């Protein structure tokens, strides 16, 4: 005897599984059908059959359908093309919010929805089901989203569903999914979207668990980049979650599913009264409080998504009611307590994005992006030696001023109290009491001193956090403690001995020794620091002895130089032409843009999706290759659809904003911030098109179009623009096609790439490595495009601007190392001449200065700029943008160091004469007084020159006075 339904344990279990699955679908936490079947293999067939009957209801199922009440999206009854639909306004029909819809035709794999053949299910949510489908005419695979047959066809439901298509269609960005078309056929409302490989961030976490910090942050940065473009277009997503973040073939993330998005321009609130639509676990508190939402709502969702990636679970868990209550009232558990690998500082960044009060979150996604950048794979790198040396000397300059002020104050007190001691001998102890606490406190608590902060450096422990007071103290006691301040104490001890020596001993010490000894102690400081840093290697992250002992390291934060790119580009205005049809399919024709190799190109407006498009009028037998139709890369125009009206055959392409790259560079130099993106995207597109056979038939620089976000589109043909004077004047080329290539073999492609590169390096801030890359293109036109793209990607990991702080670093190293080096050479030579010959003191000093300049010129010749440039990775370029020759670099060093060494020489001579005058007070010859007066004047003049040169170098980092005189400028390597 068979079991009754209520007594059948397998049937009860099946009902429970299906019921739980449908409940999870509402919150978008459901696994895929295949995963559900794997969890219950003994009920595999029953589960598939039951879910299939739910997702693809048989004919006669209630709860779905359509009639003449589908106010805006109706098939064009006059058009036989199944892919063409016509827009109808709200006044064309009367859609009831309560009237049930008639039954729908069955939909199963292999069934047809308009021009699309259904293949398999990809996913399902509260609003509908997403299917893998194929466009029958073109073979293009899409993700076809169908409005759920279980939802009533009310105005609210349909508008909410199609709202996704309208808002997502306004976006064409590498980090957002693309919408091809939307419409209704046989009662089925659909949206045809870009088909992603299938994996989402939710799938990643389900398979791998907690993701590594750099990778998770990289994913979040991609999402924020897409949201930034959406917000600029006036669209708030409102439903960001891991299952809406899709991975492309390159492992980058695209944000999709704009079903709950809100327009900031013309808002139509499609949320049911008293009902929350979306996924509670990743929603912001204001979405439950029924208050206005804005871009900060998306910030909260991205923070919750990143929390999920790093914790392996959502920030709030439980049933829907419990989750909503937690989101509104409670803070999520600290992320670093859930995953110890997450730095505390990153946990605080995420908490900042998930504040209950929107006013306490980041002001925009760009600020959130900058806060996350240091934790990404591209946000940190080992700190190069040059920037660390520059930061140290900047700190040293600031601390020396503090020590000098304290010493002056003590000296004043000593004078007032008539003390006989020399306060100078205590300066080493004063410096120790200032330097050690400064580095200990700043690096221990904040991870950086002022110098390191200026140069984007941070001191961290093994977990990537500030090292704390004790580790920082150990680090500071070694450097600058023993290595730098210890030598200072030895120098003070020497001065103390000289101060306390009797007159006979003091008299035996010549002026030369008193001048050269400080230089020797300065060299000893540098030598001691070199010993401490002797273990620094690229493979160990440039860790010195003091960092091994204290278990610390120094990292460099990458500058976010590309996140805020926005160009105000003019848009092409179509030329009016009365001979053009008013409508083609669902497109309203606006005018003529020009021609593609004889094919008229029209500007049009898609009335269904409210977005612009380009319409190409084709010849009778002309067909677009299927490979071109299926092309879905963001650097090329997307093929949308084709049709025929009154014997006119046409096909629609994605509209391209902006102007051609060549047109832009005719009026302005392309900033390297944009040129780098243009060059890289062109390389990547050429490499991909070469592999899949979708290269254009010809290549010209005017086929590259630049949009407001700095991205490029490679057109299939150069667009020849219509003359503004009238229809009869035909068309003319927008720009010269001097770089046009009629063939697309490998050498032609690389020559085209070289032409593009020339347009991308017009900016004086273009780094030297990029300039050399372009030069290598000319020398080796057949080098691999992939190699060029790889080099460009490596460039993107480093800042490119040579700013005032970079120049300050160069000056700091020069004043701390090169001044001592060249000055010591000059003093040694002068001392030797003064003691071994009968030359006057002034002649000896002048000769030593000349020898010091010769030494500086030799260094400039050998290192092409000097030690500071070699340490900081700075390139010296001639005005022709080629690398400056060794001879020019030597001349630049002579120009730069002449005022400095001359100043030192005059200062020394002035000191000698002043000492002589003091020793012979009351009997000073007139010649000596005149010489002293002249030396003072020269001293002041050279001091002014040095100050002017320093200020000019800071105000114009890339071109100081010495560069103007030498015909050079500075860029990053």
mmCIF file of N, CA and C in Angstrom, residues 874-932:
data_model
loop_
_atom_site.group_PDB
_atom_site.id
_atom_site.type_symbol
_atom_site.label_atom_id
_atom_site.label_comp_id
_atom_site.label_asym_id
_atom_site.label_seq_id
_atom_site.Cartn_x
_atom_site.Cartn_y
_atom_site.Cartn_z
ATOM 1 N N UNK A 874 65.788 58.988 -10.811
ATOM 2 C CA UNK A 874 65.391 60.187 -11.556
ATOM 3 C C UNK A 874 66.153 60.237 -12.870
ATOM 4 N N UNK A 875 65.450 60.519 -13.943
ATOM 5 C CA UNK A 875 66.060 60.619 -15.268
ATOM 6 C C UNK A 875 66.310 62.073 -15.630
ATOM 7 N N UNK A 876 67.471 62.338 -16.213
ATOM 8 C CA UNK A 876 67.775 63.656 -16.756
ATOM 9 C C UNK A 876 67.562 63.574 -18.266
ATOM 10 N N UNK A 877 66.661 64.400 -18.784
ATOM 11 C CA UNK A 877 66.326 64.403 -20.203
ATOM 12 C C UNK A 877 66.689 65.735 -20.835
ATOM 13 N N UNK A 878 67.116 65.689 -22.083
ATOM 14 C CA UNK A 878 67.356 66.926 -22.814
ATOM 15 C C UNK A 878 66.017 67.475 -23.289
ATOM 16 N N UNK A 879 66.038 68.695 -23.785
ATOM 17 C CA UNK A 879 64.793 69.311 -24.236
ATOM 18 C C UNK A 879 64.174 68.575 -25.411
ATOM 19 N N UNK A 880 64.975 67.770 -26.097
ATOM 20 C CA UNK A 880 64.438 66.961 -27.198
ATOM 21 C C UNK A 880 63.765 65.693 -26.702
ATOM 22 N N UNK A 881 63.747 65.486 -25.360
ATOM 23 C CA UNK A 881 63.101 64.355 -24.690
ATOM 24 C C UNK A 881 63.917 63.071 -24.765
ATOM 25 N N UNK A 882 65.063 63.138 -25.428
ATOM 26 C CA UNK A 882 65.987 62.014 -25.422
ATOM 27 C C UNK A 882 66.769 62.025 -24.112
ATOM 28 N N UNK A 883 67.335 60.880 -23.714
ATOM 29 C CA UNK A 883 68.169 60.895 -22.508
ATOM 30 C C UNK A 883 69.311 61.894 -22.667
ATOM 31 N N UNK A 884 69.513 62.702 -21.639
ATOM 32 C CA UNK A 884 70.594 63.680 -21.697
ATOM 33 C C UNK A 884 71.930 62.964 -21.805
ATOM 34 N N UNK A 885 72.799 63.480 -22.648
ATOM 35 C CA UNK A 885 74.108 62.867 -22.832
ATOM 36 C C UNK A 885 74.930 62.991 -21.560
ATOM 37 N N UNK A 886 75.972 62.156 -21.462
ATOM 38 C CA UNK A 886 76.839 62.209 -20.286
ATOM 39 C C UNK A 886 77.511 63.566 -20.168
ATOM 40 N N UNK A 887 77.907 64.149 -21.298
ATOM 41 C CA UNK A 887 78.556 65.462 -21.272
ATOM 42 C C UNK A 887 77.589 66.533 -20.772
ATOM 43 N N UNK A 888 76.320 66.456 -21.217
ATOM 44 C CA UNK A 888 75.340 67.443 -20.763
ATOM 45 C C UNK A 888 75.068 67.278 -19.260
ATOM 46 N N UNK A 889 75.020 66.019 -18.793
ATOM 47 C CA UNK A 889 74.819 65.782 -17.360
ATOM 48 C C UNK A 889 75.993 66.318 -16.549
ATOM 49 N N UNK A 890 77.232 66.167 -17.091
ATOM 50 C CA UNK A 890 78.403 66.711 -16.403
ATOM 51 C C UNK A 890 78.318 68.236 -16.319
ATOM 52 N N UNK A 891 77.926 68.874 -17.430
ATOM 53 C CA UNK A 891 77.786 70.327 -17.439
ATOM 54 C C UNK A 891 76.693 70.767 -16.464
ATOM 55 N N UNK A 892 75.596 70.011 -16.393
ATOM 56 C CA UNK A 892 74.535 70.345 -15.453
ATOM 57 C C UNK A 892 75.058 70.300 -14.020
ATOM 58 N N UNK A 893 75.889 69.309 -13.700
ATOM 59 C CA UNK A 893 76.453 69.228 -12.352
ATOM 60 C C UNK A 893 77.366 70.409 -12.048
ATOM 61 N N UNK A 894 78.152 70.830 -13.041
ATOM 62 C CA UNK A 894 79.014 71.998 -12.835
ATOM 63 C C UNK A 894 78.169 73.232 -12.527
ATOM 64 N N UNK A 895 77.083 73.424 -13.317
ATOM 65 C CA UNK A 895 76.210 74.577 -13.097
ATOM 66 C C UNK A 895 75.554 74.499 -11.722
ATOM 67 N N UNK A 896 75.124 73.291 -11.335
ATOM 68 C CA UNK A 896 74.401 73.136 -10.065
ATOM 69 C C UNK A 896 75.310 73.308 -8.860
ATOM 70 N N UNK A 897 76.564 72.817 -8.958
ATOM 71 C CA UNK A 897 77.419 72.792 -7.769
ATOM 72 C C UNK A 897 78.362 73.985 -7.664
ATOM 73 N N UNK A 898 78.487 74.773 -8.705
ATOM 74 C CA UNK A 898 79.343 75.960 -8.610
ATOM 75 C C UNK A 898 78.908 76.901 -7.497
ATOM 76 N N UNK A 899 77.631 77.276 -7.390
ATOM 77 C CA UNK A 899 77.240 78.156 -6.266
ATOM 78 C C UNK A 899 77.462 77.522 -4.899
ATOM 79 N N UNK A 900 77.217 76.212 -4.795
ATOM 80 C CA UNK A 900 77.320 75.556 -3.484
ATOM 81 C C UNK A 900 78.773 75.510 -3.024
ATOM 82 N N UNK A 901 79.675 74.995 -3.883
ATOM 83 C CA UNK A 901 81.072 74.880 -3.486
ATOM 84 C C UNK A 901 81.735 76.254 -3.360
ATOM 85 N N UNK A 902 81.326 77.186 -4.209
ATOM 86 C CA UNK A 902 81.866 78.545 -4.085
ATOM 87 C C UNK A 902 81.425 79.172 -2.773
ATOM 88 N N UNK A 903 80.198 78.933 -2.408
ATOM 89 C CA UNK A 903 79.683 79.431 -1.123
ATOM 90 C C UNK A 903 80.511 78.870 0.030
ATOM 91 N N UNK A 904 80.799 77.554 -0.036
ATOM 92 C CA UNK A 904 81.604 76.942 1.014
ATOM 93 C C UNK A 904 83.009 77.530 1.029
ATOM 94 N N UNK A 905 83.568 77.756 -0.162
ATOM 95 C CA UNK A 905 84.925 78.301 -0.238
ATOM 96 C C UNK A 905 84.983 79.713 0.345
ATOM 97 N N UNK A 906 84.052 80.545 -0.073
ATOM 98 C CA UNK A 906 84.024 81.915 0.439
ATOM 99 C C UNK A 906 83.779 81.929 1.939
ATOM 100 N N UNK A 907 82.923 81.012 2.384
ATOM 101 C CA UNK A 907 82.655 80.928 3.818
ATOM 102 C C UNK A 907 83.926 80.576 4.582
ATOM 103 N N UNK A 908 84.719 79.642 4.025
ATOM 104 C CA UNK A 908 85.973 79.269 4.682
ATOM 105 C C UNK A 908 86.974 80.407 4.712
ATOM 106 N N UNK A 909 87.131 81.094 3.572
ATOM 107 C CA UNK A 909 88.068 82.217 3.525
ATOM 108 C C UNK A 909 87.616 83.329 4.474
ATOM 109 N N UNK A 910 86.317 83.578 4.456
ATOM 110 C CA UNK A 910 85.753 84.598 5.338
ATOM 111 C C UNK A 910 86.036 84.266 6.803
ATOM 112 N N UNK A 911 85.907 82.977 7.149
ATOM 113 C CA UNK A 911 86.174 82.546 8.524
ATOM 114 C C UNK A 911 87.642 82.767 8.887
ATOM 115 N N UNK A 912 88.531 82.464 7.932
ATOM 116 C CA UNK A 912 89.969 82.623 8.199
ATOM 117 C C UNK A 912 90.316 84.089 8.419
ATOM 118 N N UNK A 913 89.825 84.949 7.536
ATOM 119 C CA UNK A 913 90.114 86.375 7.677
ATOM 120 C C UNK A 913 89.484 86.951 8.940
ATOM 121 N N UNK A 914 88.257 86.471 9.234
ATOM 122 C CA UNK A 914 87.603 86.958 10.441
ATOM 123 C C UNK A 914 88.391 86.569 11.679
ATOM 124 N N UNK A 915 88.929 85.331 11.664
ATOM 125 C CA UNK A 915 89.746 84.876 12.790
ATOM 126 C C UNK A 915 90.992 85.739 12.927
ATOM 127 N N UNK A 916 91.591 86.069 11.802
ATOM 128 C CA UNK A 916 92.781 86.922 11.840
ATOM 129 C C UNK A 916 92.472 88.303 12.361
ATOM 130 N N UNK A 917 91.332 88.851 11.975
ATOM 131 C CA UNK A 917 90.956 90.185 12.450
ATOM 132 C C UNK A 917 90.724 90.190 13.951
ATOM 133 N N UNK A 918 90.070 89.116 14.419
ATOM 134 C CA UNK A 918 89.803 89.045 15.856
ATOM 135 C C UNK A 918 91.109 88.927 16.631
ATOM 136 N N UNK A 919 92.034 88.124 16.063
ATOM 137 C CA UNK A 919 93.311 87.939 16.761
ATOM 138 C C UNK A 919 94.130 89.229 16.785
ATOM 139 N N UNK A 920 93.979 90.101 15.783
ATOM 140 C CA UNK A 920 94.772 91.322 15.725
ATOM 141 C C UNK A 920 93.935 92.562 15.858
ATOM 142 N N UNK A 921 92.975 92.549 16.751
ATOM 143 C CA UNK A 921 92.087 93.691 16.941
ATOM 144 C C UNK A 921 92.921 94.929 17.307
ATOM 145 N N UNK A 922 92.618 96.042 16.682
ATOM 146 C CA UNK A 922 93.326 97.294 16.938
ATOM 147 C C UNK A 922 94.480 97.520 15.991
ATOM 148 N N UNK A 923 94.896 96.465 15.252
ATOM 149 C CA UNK A 923 96.016 96.636 14.322
ATOM 150 C C UNK A 923 95.728 95.895 13.023
ATOM 151 N N UNK A 924 94.537 96.127 12.453
ATOM 152 C CA UNK A 924 94.098 95.422 11.248
ATOM 153 C C UNK A 924 94.419 96.288 10.033
ATOM 154 N N UNK A 925 95.230 95.788 9.096
ATOM 155 C CA UNK A 925 95.571 96.578 7.918
ATOM 156 C C UNK A 925 94.328 96.900 7.095
ATOM 157 N N UNK A 926 94.407 98.017 6.345
ATOM 158 C CA UNK A 926 93.284 98.425 5.518
ATOM 159 C C UNK A 926 92.990 97.384 4.438
ATOM 160 N N UNK A 927 94.058 96.743 3.895
ATOM 161 C CA UNK A 927 93.842 95.734 2.853
ATOM 162 C C UNK A 927 93.027 94.559 3.395
ATOM 163 N N UNK A 928 93.321 94.178 4.642
ATOM 164 C CA UNK A 928 92.592 93.051 5.246
ATOM 165 C C UNK A 928 91.132 93.420 5.454
ATOM 166 N N UNK A 929 90.912 94.669 5.909
ATOM 167 C CA UNK A 929 89.523 95.095 6.105
ATOM 168 C C UNK A 929 88.762 95.110 4.776
ATOM 169 N N UNK A 930 89.424 95.581 3.719
ATOM 170 C CA UNK A 930 88.779 95.606 2.405
ATOM 171 C C UNK A 930 88.473 94.180 1.921
ATOM 172 N N UNK A 931 89.474 93.286 2.101
ATOM 173 C CA UNK A 931 89.267 91.880 1.691
ATOM 174 C C UNK A 931 88.117 91.261 2.464
ATOM 175 N N UNK A 932 88.054 91.525 3.741
ATOM 176 C CA UNK A 932 86.959 90.981 4.570
ATOM 177 C C UNK A 932 85.608 91.508 4.105
#
